[in-house]
Structures are given as structure tokens and as C-alpha cells.
């Protein structure tokens, strides 16, 4: 997540307005999967790494779609960036999630980082640092379901499900079947709240 | 998490599980080529050891370094403490150098509590007299829980802690942490090495005591042997080493009384041939070296939770 996840300040399916429903999300993921394949004809060198929390099921879904299209499995795993965040000292400590690097490793591979919402870019920066401790990929790309803008670092995504122009006072609430029981993206107005 | 880790009393069962979960992630770092996390970059931790220790001190040192902290080791030998400086002055002096956390071992029970009251940085008790050794208890609990099947697996398990209970801070901390995690502890020792007032204490903390190792072993799901602390004994606790081994050593014969695969633990350093036989120490079910590697992971977890977040800033 580009924002501290997964604490929610709203109830899914209650607050805000829906901007993507389950079918929109499914279509976006299918398109991202095809884009990734187009950029990497040979899926064998591909490793998809989902960023905790909601990037992990997204990476799994994209991997499943690529497998269906290509007929063979694609390596995928999970990356936790808690220890690499630059805001560790401004929050109470968080317990790290489990990092799962697939057995093929990441050396010389095309690694696609998968996240749900791209916001400030700080999570992606932390992920790049974490990645460097696990090995040396040939190429690193970034796939996100939603790009909501407001970048604080020179980072952009290679594959975007939906560009969603937002105000700083709004929050993008992304729910997934695996973690929240429903697939949808909502925009919630948070009065007087600006997040860095 | 609390601000300090002075005693197992400072952490709840949930917090212990949180520390274990973080330690499991830290354990994975040990398998990596780059054994380094940036979580404590720019922070300084002092290991202040007024009492000799190799494994605890080096394991705190490795833990701090793998989290990218700057780690300074100070031992009392050859320092101002040996020139007669008071504990308070020593501690205030070294921490005035701008450190962010203090790991301390002292031969006086309660020393870490005392020091924590003088400082506004997190203090970790790395053993104080015969009182407590919380990180050792955490690493023992973590090792056992992993062996017995993960979170919740200690519930209802029978753990025998055997040996010099009177002088053992490891025993005191382990009783608290293992019972918090739902295990039932049986403390086994000769009458001379049972702590004074143990009956009341056992009732309050919910553990059992026994003088008979041979009766306890077949029922145990795991056995933790304690070191016979000759340096703390002025004599008279048992007639001869041989007699101690016959009554309370984990001998080759007793190894056969254990349930198959029941983990054997020992906090080290071992007196081979006294409280533990070489066969038991090197048995397939011995988890003694796992305890050592778990020690680094647990100490990383503790340092991370005490030092990384906003509360310590």
C-alpha cells in the first residue's frame, strides 16, 4: 500500500462512492496481465511480487491469469517492506508480514512489483530497497490497480489498472475478496484530513 | 509493547506472540545473503555487561547489527565500574553519550529495574542476578513453540524444567512465559536446590514441583535442563557431582525415558557429563543449537519493537 495499510477509517460498502466494481477490477487485472506478457514474451524469467497487504492477492490473481494465457505457471511471491519504510519512527512499531521469495530467486529476473494503490511512492521506494537485499533483478517494473497521484518521489507505474485523479482530502478505499470479502474501489471524503 | 523489557511480567501473552511472529521474520534474515535490515539505522545500542557472558552479549550484538544499529559493547572489567564508580554514575555516563537503548546484565537482582528508573531510553534486562532473564525465556518459548507446531501449540503441554532452580533466573522467567502461553510447567530439583518458599510460589504461578526426575520424564512433552551454576554455589547443595548426575542429570539411560522426539533444551553453557550427557546434548531431538540461532531472532524482535517506533523517539 502506498498508505499505511490495512487500518481502515471507513466501512467497505457503506461510505463513499464506488469507482470500480468487481467486474471493473477483473477487467483491469486481465489487461495488466496481458500488458505484462507483451513486455515479457518469455514468462519464464518473470517473477511477480505482491506488496503487503493487498498487493499480495493481486499478484496471485495476475499470476493465475498469466498461467491461463501461457499454459505454464509464473513465479510469484510476497514482499514485506515494513523494515524499509522511512516513517518507522513516526508510527508505533508494526509487526512485519511474511516475505516469500519464490525458489527461483530474483537474480537476473524481471521482477514486477504489484501493489493496490500508488500514492506517495514511498512504499515503492521501500520495496526497491528491500529487493536489493534479496538479490539483483535484471529489470524491475511496477504494476498497480489504482494510481491516485500525489507522488512525493520520482516513481511511476509501468502498468496501471485505473488512473484515479483524487484530492488529498480523499481516501481511496480498496477492498478485495481475499482480505475484505468484496471486490471494489471507493473514494471516501475525509474532512480535514491530509495524508503525507 | 512496554517501554522496557525487564521481566516477562512486562509482556502479555498476545505481545509474546507478536514478538514470536516478528522473530520468525527475523529468523529468515539469517538465511539471506545480505543479513541486514535498515530498521534501526542511525540508532545506537549499548550492551553494558557487569557480568561475564559470551552468548547473550554476542547475540544482542549480532541482533543490533543486523538491524543496522550501531552497537557498543562495554564490560565492567577494566571500566570505571571496577574503579569503584557507582552503578548510577556508570549508567548515566555511558548513556549521556547519546545512546538510544541499553542492554544490561548485572549480578544484582533488580539492577535492571533500578537503572530503568534513572533513564528515559528503553532498557532490556539481559539477566539480573537470580531474578530474571526475559529474552532467554522468550527464545526458549519460541524454540519450543516452533518445535511443537506453531502458535497455540504450547497450550496444555507439559514442560519439565530440571536442575539448579534456586540460582536460575532462566527458570524464573521461563515459568512465567511458558505458563502465559498455556503450558504446564513441572520444576524438578533436589530439595537443596528448590528455592525457598517454592510451594507458595508454585501455587501462585500455577506450576508443579517434583524431586523425582524419573517420574516426570516419561510424562514430559519437552525437557529443559538448567546449568549447575558452580560459581554461585558456596558448597553444600549436593554431596558430589556424581551424585547430582545420578539423581538429576539427563543421562544416556534417561534419554530413553523421554517421549519420542520430545525436544531437549539447555540455555548453555553446558556442563557435559554433569547435568547433561553428551548423548543427550547431541541427540536428534536436542534443540540446543536452535536455541542459539533463535536467540538472535528474538533479540532482533525485541530491539525492533522497543526501539523502532514512535514511542521511543
PDB file of C-alpha atoms in Angstrom, chain A residues 25 89 120 132:
ATOM      1  CA  UNK A  25     -11.315  -4.796 -11.185  1.00  0.00           C
ATOM      2  CA  UNK A  89       9.886   6.320  13.718  1.00  0.00           C
ATOM      3  CA  UNK A 120       3.147   8.988  -2.497  1.00  0.00           C
ATOM      4  CA  UNK A 132      18.200  -5.056  -3.279  1.00  0.00           C
TER       5      UNK A 132
END
